[in-house]
Short mmCIF file of C-alpha atoms in Angstrom, two decimals:
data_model
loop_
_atom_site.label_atom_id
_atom_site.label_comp_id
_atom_site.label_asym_id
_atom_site.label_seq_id
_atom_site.Cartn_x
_atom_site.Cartn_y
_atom_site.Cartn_z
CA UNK Y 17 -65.92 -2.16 11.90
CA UNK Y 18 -67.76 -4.76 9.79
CA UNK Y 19 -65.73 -3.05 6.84
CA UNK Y 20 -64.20 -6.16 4.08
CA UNK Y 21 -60.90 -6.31 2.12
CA UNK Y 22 -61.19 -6.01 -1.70
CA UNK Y 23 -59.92 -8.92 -2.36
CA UNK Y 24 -58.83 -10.60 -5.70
CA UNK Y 25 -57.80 -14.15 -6.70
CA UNK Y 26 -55.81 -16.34 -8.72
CA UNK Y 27 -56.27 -19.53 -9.84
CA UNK Y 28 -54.24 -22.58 -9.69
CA UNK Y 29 -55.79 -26.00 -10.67
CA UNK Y 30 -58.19 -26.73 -8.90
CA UNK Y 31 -57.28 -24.11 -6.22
CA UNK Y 32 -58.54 -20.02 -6.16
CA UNK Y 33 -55.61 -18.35 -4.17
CA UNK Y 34 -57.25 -15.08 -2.08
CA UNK Y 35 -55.61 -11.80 -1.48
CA UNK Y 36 -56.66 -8.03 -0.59
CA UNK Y 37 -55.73 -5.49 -2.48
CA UNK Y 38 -55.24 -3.45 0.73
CA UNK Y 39 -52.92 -5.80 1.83
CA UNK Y 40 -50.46 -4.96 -1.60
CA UNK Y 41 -51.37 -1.05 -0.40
CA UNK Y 42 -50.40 -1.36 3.06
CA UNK Y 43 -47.67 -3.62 2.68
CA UNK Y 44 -46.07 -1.56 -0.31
CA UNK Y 45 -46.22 1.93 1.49
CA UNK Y 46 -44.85 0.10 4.81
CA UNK Y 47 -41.95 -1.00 2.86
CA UNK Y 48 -41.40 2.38 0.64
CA UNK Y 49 -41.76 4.01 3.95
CA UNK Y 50 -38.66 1.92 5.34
CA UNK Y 51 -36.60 2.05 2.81
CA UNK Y 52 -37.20 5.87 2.53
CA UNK Y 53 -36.33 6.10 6.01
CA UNK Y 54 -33.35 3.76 6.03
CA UNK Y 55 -31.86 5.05 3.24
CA UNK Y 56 -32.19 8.66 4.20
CA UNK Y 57 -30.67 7.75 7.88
CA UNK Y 58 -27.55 5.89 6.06
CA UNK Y 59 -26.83 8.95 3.92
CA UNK Y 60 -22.95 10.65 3.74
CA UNK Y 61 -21.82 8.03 6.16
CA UNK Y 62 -18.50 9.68 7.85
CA UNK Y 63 -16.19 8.09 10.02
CA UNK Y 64 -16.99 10.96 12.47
CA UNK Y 65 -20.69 10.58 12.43
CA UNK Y 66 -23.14 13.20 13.11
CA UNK Y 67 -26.81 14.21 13.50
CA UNK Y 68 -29.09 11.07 11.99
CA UNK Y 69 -25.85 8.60 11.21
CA UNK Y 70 -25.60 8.97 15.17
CA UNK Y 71 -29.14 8.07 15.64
CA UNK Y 72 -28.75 4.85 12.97
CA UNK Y 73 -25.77 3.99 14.57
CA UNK Y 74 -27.85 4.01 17.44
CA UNK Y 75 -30.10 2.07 16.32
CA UNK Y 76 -27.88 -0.56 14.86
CA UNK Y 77 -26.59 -0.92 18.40
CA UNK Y 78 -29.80 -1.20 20.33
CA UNK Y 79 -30.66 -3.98 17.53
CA UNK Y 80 -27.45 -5.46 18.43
CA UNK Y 81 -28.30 -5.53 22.16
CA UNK Y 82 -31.53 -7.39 20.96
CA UNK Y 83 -29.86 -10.06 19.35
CA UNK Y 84 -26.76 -10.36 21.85
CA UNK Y 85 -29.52 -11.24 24.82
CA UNK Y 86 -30.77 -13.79 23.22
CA UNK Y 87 -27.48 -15.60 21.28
CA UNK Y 88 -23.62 -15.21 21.28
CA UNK Y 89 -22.83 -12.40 18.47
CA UNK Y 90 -20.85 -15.19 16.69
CA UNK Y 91 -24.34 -16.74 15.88
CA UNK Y 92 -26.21 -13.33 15.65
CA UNK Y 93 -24.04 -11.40 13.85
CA UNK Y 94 -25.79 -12.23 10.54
CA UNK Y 95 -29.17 -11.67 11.68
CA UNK Y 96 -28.44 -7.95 12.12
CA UNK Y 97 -29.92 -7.28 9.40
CA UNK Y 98 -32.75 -8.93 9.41
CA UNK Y 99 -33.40 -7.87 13.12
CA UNK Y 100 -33.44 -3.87 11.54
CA UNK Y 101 -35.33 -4.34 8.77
CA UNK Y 102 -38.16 -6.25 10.59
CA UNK Y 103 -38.24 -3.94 13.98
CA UNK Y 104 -38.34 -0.81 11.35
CA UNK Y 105 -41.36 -2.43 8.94
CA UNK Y 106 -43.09 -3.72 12.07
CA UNK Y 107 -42.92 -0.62 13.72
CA UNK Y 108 -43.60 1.66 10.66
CA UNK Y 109 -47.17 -0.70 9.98
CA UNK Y 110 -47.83 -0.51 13.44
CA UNK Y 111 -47.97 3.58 13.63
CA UNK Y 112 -49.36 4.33 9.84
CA UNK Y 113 -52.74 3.04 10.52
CA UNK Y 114 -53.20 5.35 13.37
CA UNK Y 115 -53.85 8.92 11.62
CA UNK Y 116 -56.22 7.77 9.58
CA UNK Y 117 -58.06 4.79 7.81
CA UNK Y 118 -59.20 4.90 4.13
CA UNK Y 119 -62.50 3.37 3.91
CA UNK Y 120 -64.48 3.22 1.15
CA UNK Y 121 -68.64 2.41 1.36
CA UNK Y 122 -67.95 -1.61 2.27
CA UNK Y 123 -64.21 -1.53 2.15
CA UNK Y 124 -61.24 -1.00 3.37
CA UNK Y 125 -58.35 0.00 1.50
CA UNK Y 126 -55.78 1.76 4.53
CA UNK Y 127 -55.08 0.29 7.52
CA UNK Y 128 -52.03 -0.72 9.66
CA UNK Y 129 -50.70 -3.80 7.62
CA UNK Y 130 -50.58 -5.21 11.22
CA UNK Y 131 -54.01 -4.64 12.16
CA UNK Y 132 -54.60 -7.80 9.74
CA UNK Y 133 -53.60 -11.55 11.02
CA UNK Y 134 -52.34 -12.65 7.51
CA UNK Y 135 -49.51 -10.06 7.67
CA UNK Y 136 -48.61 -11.26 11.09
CA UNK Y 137 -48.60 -14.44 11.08
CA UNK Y 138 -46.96 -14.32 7.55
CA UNK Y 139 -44.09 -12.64 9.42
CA UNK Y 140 -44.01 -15.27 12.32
CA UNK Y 141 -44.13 -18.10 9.85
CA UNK Y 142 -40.87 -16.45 8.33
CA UNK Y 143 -39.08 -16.04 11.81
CA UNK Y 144 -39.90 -19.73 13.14
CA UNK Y 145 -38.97 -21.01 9.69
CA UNK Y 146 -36.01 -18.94 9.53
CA UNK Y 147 -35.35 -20.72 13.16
CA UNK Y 148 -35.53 -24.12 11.66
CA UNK Y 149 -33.55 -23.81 8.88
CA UNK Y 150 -30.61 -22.16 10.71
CA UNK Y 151 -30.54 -24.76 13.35
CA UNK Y 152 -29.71 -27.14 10.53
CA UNK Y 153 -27.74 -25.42 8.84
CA UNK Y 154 -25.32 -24.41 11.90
CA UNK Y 155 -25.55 -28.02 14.03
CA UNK Y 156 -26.81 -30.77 11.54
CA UNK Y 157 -29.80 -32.60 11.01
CA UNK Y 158 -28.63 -34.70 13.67
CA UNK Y 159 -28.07 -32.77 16.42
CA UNK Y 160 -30.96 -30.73 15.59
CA UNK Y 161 -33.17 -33.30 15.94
CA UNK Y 162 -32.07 -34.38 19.00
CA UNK Y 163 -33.41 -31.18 20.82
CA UNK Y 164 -37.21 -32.17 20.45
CA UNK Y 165 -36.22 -35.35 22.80
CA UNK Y 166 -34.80 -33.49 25.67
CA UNK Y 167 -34.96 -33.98 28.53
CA UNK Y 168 -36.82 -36.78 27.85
CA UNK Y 169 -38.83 -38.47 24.69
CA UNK Y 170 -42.31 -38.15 26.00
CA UNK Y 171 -42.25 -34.72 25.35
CA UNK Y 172 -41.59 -34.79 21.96
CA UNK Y 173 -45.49 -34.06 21.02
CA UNK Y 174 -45.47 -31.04 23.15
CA UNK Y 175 -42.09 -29.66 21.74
CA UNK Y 176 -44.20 -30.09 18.44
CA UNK Y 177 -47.06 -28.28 19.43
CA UNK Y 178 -44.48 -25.73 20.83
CA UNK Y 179 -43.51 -24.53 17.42
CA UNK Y 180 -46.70 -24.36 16.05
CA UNK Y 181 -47.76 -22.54 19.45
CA UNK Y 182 -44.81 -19.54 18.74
CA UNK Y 183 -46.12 -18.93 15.43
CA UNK Y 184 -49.37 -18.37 16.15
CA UNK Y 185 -48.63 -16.78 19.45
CA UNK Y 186 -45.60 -14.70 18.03
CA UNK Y 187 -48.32 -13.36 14.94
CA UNK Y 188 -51.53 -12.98 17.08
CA UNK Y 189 -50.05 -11.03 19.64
CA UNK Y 190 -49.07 -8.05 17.52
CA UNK Y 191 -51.97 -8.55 15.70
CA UNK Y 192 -54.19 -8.23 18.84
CA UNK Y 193 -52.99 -5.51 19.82
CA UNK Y 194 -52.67 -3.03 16.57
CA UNK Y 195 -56.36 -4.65 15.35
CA UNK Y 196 -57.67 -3.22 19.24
CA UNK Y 197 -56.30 -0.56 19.26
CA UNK Y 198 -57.81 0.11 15.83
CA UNK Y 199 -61.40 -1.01 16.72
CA UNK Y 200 -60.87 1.80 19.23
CA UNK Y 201 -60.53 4.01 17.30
CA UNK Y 202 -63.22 3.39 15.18
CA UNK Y 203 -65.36 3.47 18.29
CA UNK Y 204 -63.82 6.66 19.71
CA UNK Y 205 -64.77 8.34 15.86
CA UNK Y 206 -68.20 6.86 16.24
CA UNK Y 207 -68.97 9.09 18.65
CA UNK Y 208 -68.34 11.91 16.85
CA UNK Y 209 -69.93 10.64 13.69
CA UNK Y 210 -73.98 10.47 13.50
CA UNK Y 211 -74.81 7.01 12.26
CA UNK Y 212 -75.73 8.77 8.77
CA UNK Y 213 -72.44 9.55 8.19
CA UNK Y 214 -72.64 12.93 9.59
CA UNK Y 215 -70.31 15.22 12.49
CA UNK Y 216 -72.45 15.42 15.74
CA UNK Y 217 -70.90 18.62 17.20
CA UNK Y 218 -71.45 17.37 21.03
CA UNK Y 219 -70.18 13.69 20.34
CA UNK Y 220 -66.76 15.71 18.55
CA UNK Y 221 -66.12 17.50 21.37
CA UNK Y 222 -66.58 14.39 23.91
CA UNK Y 223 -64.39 12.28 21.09
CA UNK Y 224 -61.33 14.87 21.35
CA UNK Y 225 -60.08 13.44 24.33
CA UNK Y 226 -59.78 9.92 24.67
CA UNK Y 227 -59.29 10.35 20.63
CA UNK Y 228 -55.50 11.98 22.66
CA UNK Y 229 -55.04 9.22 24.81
CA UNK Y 230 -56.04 6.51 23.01
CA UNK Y 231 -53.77 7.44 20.39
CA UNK Y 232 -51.02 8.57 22.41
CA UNK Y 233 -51.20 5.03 23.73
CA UNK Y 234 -51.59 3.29 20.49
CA UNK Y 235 -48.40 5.03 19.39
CA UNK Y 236 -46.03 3.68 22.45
CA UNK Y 237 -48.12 0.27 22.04
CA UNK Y 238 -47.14 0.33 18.39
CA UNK Y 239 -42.92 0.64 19.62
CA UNK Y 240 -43.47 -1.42 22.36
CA UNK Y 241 -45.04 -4.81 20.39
CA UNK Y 242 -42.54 -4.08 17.73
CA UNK Y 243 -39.90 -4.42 20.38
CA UNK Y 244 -41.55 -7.31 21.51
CA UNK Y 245 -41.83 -9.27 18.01
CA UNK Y 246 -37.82 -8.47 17.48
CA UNK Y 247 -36.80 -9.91 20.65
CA UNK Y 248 -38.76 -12.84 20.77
CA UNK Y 249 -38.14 -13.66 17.01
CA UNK Y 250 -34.46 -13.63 18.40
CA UNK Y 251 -35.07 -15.33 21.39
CA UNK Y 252 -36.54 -18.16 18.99
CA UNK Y 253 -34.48 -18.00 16.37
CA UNK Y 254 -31.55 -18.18 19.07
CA UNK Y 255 -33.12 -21.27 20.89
CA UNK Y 256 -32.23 -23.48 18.09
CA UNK Y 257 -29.53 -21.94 16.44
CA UNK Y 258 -27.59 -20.90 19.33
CA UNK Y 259 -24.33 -22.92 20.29
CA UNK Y 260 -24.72 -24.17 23.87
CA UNK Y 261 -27.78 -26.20 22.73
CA UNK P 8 -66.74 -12.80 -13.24
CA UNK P 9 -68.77 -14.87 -11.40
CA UNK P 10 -65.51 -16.08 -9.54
CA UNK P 11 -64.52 -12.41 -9.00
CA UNK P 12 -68.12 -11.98 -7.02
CA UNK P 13 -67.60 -14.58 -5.01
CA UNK P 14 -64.29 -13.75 -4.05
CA UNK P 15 -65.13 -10.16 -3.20
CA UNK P 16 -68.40 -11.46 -1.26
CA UNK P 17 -66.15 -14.29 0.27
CA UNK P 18 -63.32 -11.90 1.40
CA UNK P 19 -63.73 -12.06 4.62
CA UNK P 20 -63.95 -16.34 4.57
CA UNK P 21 -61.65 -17.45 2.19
CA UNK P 22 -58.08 -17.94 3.26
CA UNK P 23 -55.95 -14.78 1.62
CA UNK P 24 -53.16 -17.19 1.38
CA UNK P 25 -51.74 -14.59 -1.64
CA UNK P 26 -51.72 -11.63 1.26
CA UNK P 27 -49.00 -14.40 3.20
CA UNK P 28 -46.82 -14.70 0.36
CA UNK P 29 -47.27 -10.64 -1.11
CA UNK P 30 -46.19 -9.86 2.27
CA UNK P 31 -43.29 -12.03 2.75
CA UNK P 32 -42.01 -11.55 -0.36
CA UNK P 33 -42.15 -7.91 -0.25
CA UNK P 34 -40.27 -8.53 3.29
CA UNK P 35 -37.62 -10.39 1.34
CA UNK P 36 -36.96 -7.89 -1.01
CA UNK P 37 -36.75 -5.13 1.46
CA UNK P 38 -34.42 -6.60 3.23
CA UNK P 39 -32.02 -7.33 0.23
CA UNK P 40 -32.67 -3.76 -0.60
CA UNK P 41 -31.90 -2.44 2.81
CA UNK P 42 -28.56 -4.53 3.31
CA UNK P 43 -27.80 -3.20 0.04
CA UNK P 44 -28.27 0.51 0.11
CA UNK P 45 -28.67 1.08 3.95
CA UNK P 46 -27.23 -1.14 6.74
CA UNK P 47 -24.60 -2.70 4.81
CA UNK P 48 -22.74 0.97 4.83
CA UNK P 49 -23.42 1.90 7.52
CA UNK P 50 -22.57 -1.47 9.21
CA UNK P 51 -19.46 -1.65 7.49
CA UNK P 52 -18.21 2.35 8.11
CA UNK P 53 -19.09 1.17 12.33
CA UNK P 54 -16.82 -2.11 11.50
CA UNK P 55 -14.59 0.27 9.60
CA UNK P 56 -14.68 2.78 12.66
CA UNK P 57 -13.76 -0.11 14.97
CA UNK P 58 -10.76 -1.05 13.05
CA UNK P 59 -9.64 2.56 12.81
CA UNK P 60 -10.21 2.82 16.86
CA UNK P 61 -8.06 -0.54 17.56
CA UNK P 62 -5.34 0.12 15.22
CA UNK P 63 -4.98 4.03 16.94
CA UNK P 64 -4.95 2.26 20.33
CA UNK P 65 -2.00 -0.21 18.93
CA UNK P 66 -0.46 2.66 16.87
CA UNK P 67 -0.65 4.75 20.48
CA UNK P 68 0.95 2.05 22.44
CA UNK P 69 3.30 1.65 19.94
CA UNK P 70 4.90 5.05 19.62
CA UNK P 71 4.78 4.74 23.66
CA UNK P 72 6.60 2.29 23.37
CA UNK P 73 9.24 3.56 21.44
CA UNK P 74 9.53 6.94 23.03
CA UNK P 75 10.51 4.97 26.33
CA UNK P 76 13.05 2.86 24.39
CA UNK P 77 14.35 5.74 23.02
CA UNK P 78 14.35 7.57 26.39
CA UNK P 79 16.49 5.50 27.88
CA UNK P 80 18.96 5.13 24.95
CA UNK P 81 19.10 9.13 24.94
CA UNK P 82 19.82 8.73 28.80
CA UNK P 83 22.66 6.01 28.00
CA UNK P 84 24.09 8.19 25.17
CA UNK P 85 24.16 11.11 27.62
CA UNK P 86 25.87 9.11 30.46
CA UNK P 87 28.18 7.74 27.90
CA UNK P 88 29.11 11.36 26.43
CA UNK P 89 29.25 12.63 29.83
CA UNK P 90 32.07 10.12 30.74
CA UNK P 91 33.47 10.33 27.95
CA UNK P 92 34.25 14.35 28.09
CA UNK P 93 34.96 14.14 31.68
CA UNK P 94 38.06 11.20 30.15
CA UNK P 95 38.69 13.76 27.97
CA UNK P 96 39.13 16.43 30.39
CA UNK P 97 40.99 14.23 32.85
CA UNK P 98 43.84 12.89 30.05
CA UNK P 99 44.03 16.70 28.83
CA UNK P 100 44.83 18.18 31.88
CA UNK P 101 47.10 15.05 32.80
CA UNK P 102 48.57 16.10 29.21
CA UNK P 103 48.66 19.77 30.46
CA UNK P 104 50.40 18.59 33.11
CA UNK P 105 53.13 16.92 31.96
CA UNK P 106 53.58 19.27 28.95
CA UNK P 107 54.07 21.68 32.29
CA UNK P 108 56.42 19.77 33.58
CA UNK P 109 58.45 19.22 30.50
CA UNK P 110 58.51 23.07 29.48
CA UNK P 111 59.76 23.64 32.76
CA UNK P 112 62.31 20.80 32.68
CA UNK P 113 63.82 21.93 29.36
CA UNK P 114 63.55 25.47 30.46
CA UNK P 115 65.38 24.91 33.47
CA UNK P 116 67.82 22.75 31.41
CA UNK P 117 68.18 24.80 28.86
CA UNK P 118 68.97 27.56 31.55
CA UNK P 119 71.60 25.69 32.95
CA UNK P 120 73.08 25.11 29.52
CA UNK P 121 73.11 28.92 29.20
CA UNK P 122 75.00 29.33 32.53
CA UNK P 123 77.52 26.25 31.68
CA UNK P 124 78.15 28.21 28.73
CA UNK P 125 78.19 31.80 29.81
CA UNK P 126 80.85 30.43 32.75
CA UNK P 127 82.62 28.74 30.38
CA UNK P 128 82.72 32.01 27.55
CA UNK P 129 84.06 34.18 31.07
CA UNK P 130 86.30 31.96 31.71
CA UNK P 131 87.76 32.02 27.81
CA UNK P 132 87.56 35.89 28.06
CA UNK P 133 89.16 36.20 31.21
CA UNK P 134 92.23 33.26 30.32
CA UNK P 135 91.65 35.43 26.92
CA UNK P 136 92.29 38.98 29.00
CA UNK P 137 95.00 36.87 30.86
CA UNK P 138 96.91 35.95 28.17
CA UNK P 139 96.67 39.61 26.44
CA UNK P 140 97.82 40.91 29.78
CA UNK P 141 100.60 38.67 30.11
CA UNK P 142 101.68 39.67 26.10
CA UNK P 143 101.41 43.24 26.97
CA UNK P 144 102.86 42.96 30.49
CA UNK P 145 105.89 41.21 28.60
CA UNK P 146 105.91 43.91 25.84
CA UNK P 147 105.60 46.36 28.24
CA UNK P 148 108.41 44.89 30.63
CA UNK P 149 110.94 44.54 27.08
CA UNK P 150 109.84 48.23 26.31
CA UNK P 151 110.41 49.48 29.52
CA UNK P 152 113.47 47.06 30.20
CA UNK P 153 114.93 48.09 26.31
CA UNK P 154 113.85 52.03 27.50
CA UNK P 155 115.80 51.47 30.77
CA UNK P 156 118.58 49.84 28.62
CA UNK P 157 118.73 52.42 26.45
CA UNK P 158 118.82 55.31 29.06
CA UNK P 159 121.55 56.04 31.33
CA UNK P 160 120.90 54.95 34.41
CA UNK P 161 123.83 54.86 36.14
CA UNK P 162 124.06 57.26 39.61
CA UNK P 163 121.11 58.99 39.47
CA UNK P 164 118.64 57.64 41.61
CA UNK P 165 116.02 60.25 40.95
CA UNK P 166 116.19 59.59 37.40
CA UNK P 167 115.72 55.86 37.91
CA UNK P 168 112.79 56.39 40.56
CA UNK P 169 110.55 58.44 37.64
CA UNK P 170 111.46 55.74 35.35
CA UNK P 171 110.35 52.81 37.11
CA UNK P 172 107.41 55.29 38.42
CA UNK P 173 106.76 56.22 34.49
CA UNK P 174 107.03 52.42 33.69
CA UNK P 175 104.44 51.48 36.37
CA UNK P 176 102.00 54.48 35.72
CA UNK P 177 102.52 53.16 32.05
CA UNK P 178 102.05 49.59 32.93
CA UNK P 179 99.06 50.75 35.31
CA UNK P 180 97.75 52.34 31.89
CA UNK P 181 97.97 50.06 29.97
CA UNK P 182 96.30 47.35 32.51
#
């Protein structure tokens, strides 16, 4: 590894504003990849569905599941959504990193959007916020309030640190994972690659391999922390907004 | 380009606060996209599907419904008709019946009426062929008595023995 973003910048005031361009690459193809897909899978929709309508209808209803574990479908019903479009990106950056990387002398310019924390913790800022705002908007200021005192009012400051905590928790995790099992990678390549940049026969054929398994396993790590971020971005979102609470 | 350098040497330090908000908002608009163009169909033809499914099952328990009512108002009609014929057959025949009884009645009076007056048209004939015997017996006694008048009788018995004989084989013819 070792490799940097390109970065660029924009300036406000007295504040420069960073961002990779790699980040507008990966991002963009994540989402054109999505959209390709979803819109492709939601094509001639029948009332007697067939082949891939089956398999989005599928889909839909495994989403569904998600959400209806974690809050009544009353409350969930309009995070449906969401809960498809952020399983399907997380899953899609998750897997696109693992045929190849683009790197260029210093940089890198392909990855999986996930392999970087600013993606990931952009998208757990979004969910907790998202959390927030819908526990006002569905039970009051008031009542929402209320929650960080229970049981009792000396844990308010660890109710507080709580939220903070599932951000960074709920970002990091996926993160950690698709950023490992990228380093990996990397490592499992450096064997076959002489440090001048050139293929070492013997460390190729050593490389082939655990290059199998490792991606193999990145691949069901890929659906299964994608899994993982959906439900427990409903699990929090459903915490606050759900009715019982 | 001095900033630019430092940014691209400071990459890796500098918070890429810009990557947070390219992401999210490229988030954002995917979703709006995809609830546009993709889940909002195909949401809607499931809710759509649902609806179809429910209204079937009503439509289904509906029409079973029906058929029964309708079942057993075929069954009443039928019991109904079926009484009703068997009335029918019961008042014709009682009709039959006495229309039976009356032919027979009439006939039998109408028979007697015959017989009253066939008795009564043998009895006219016969007090008819009564009286015409009587006239001719009369005539026939005159004749003879005028014929015996007129002939002379006296002393010969013979003579008067064929006469009366004549007269009665006469009479006997003419009966």
């Amino acid at each position: 590894m070792g490799h940097e973003f390109p970065t660029y910048s924009l300036q406000l005031g007295d504040y420069t504003l960073y961002g990779s361009w790699t980040n507008v690459i990966t991002v963009l193809i994540a989402s054109l990849l999505v959209f390709t897909f979803a819109v492709w899978g939601t094509r001639r929709l029948a009332m007697k569905p067939t082949g891939k309508q089956n398999f989005m209808e599928f889909f839909a209803e495994f989403v569904r599941g998600v959400i209806s574990s974690a809050m009544d479908w009353k409350t969930g019903g309009r995070f449906i959504s969401f809960g498809m479009t952020l399983i399907l990106f997380i899953l899609f950056s998750n897997l696109m990193g693992l045929p190849f990387n683009v790197i260029s002398g210093h940089y890198l310019w392909f990855n999986s959007p996930t392999a970087d924390p600013y993606v990931t913790l952009a998208l757990s800022t979004l969910v907790v916020a998202m959390s927030h705002y819908y526990g006002v908007k569905l039970h009051g200021l008031k009542h929402y309030s209320a929650e960080y005192v229970k049981p009792v009012w000396f844990l308010l400051p660890i109710k507080l640190i709580e939220e903070f905590a599932n951000t960074l928790t709920l970002g990091l995790r996926l993160y950690g994972n698709i950023f490992a099992g990228e380093i990996m990678i990397t490592i499992i390549l450096g064997l076959a690659i002489t440090a001048q940049g050139a293929l070492n026969p013997l460390g190729a054929v050593f490389a082939i391999f655990p290059m199998i398994l490792w991606q193999g396993f990145s691949i069901f790590i890929g659906v299964i922390q994608s899994y993982i971020f959906l439900t427990l971005a409903m699990v929090y979102i459903g915490h606050k907004a759900s009715a019982e609470h | 380009m001095d900033t630019m350098m430092i940014a691209a040497g400071a990459g890796g330090e500098g918070l890429r606060i810009l990557d947070m908000i390219f992401t999210l908002f490229t988030f954002l608009v995917l979703l709006a996209l995809l609830k546009k163009f993709a889940w909002g169909p195909l949401l809607g033809m499931m809710r759509q599907r649902e609806e179809y499914v429910a209204n079937e099952i009503e439509l289904a328990e509906k029409s079973r419904k029906d058929a029964e009512t309708y079942v057993v108002e075929q069954r009443e009609a039928l019991s109904a008709a079926r009484t009703e014929s068997k009335e029918m057959l019961d008042s014709s025949r009682r009709q039959a019946e006495a229309e039976q009884a009356r032919l027979v009645e009439q006939a039998r009076l109408e028979a007697e009426q015959i017989k009253i007056e066939a008795e009564k048209a043998i009895e006219r004939e016969r007090e008819l062929a009564k009286q015409s015997l009587q006239t001719e017996v009369v005539t026939q006694a005159l004749s003879a008595a005028r014929h015996v008048l007129r002939s002379d009788l006296k002393g010969d018995e013979a003579k008067q023995r064929a006469l009366v004989t004549d007269f009665l084989s006469k009479a006997k013819g003419a009966n």
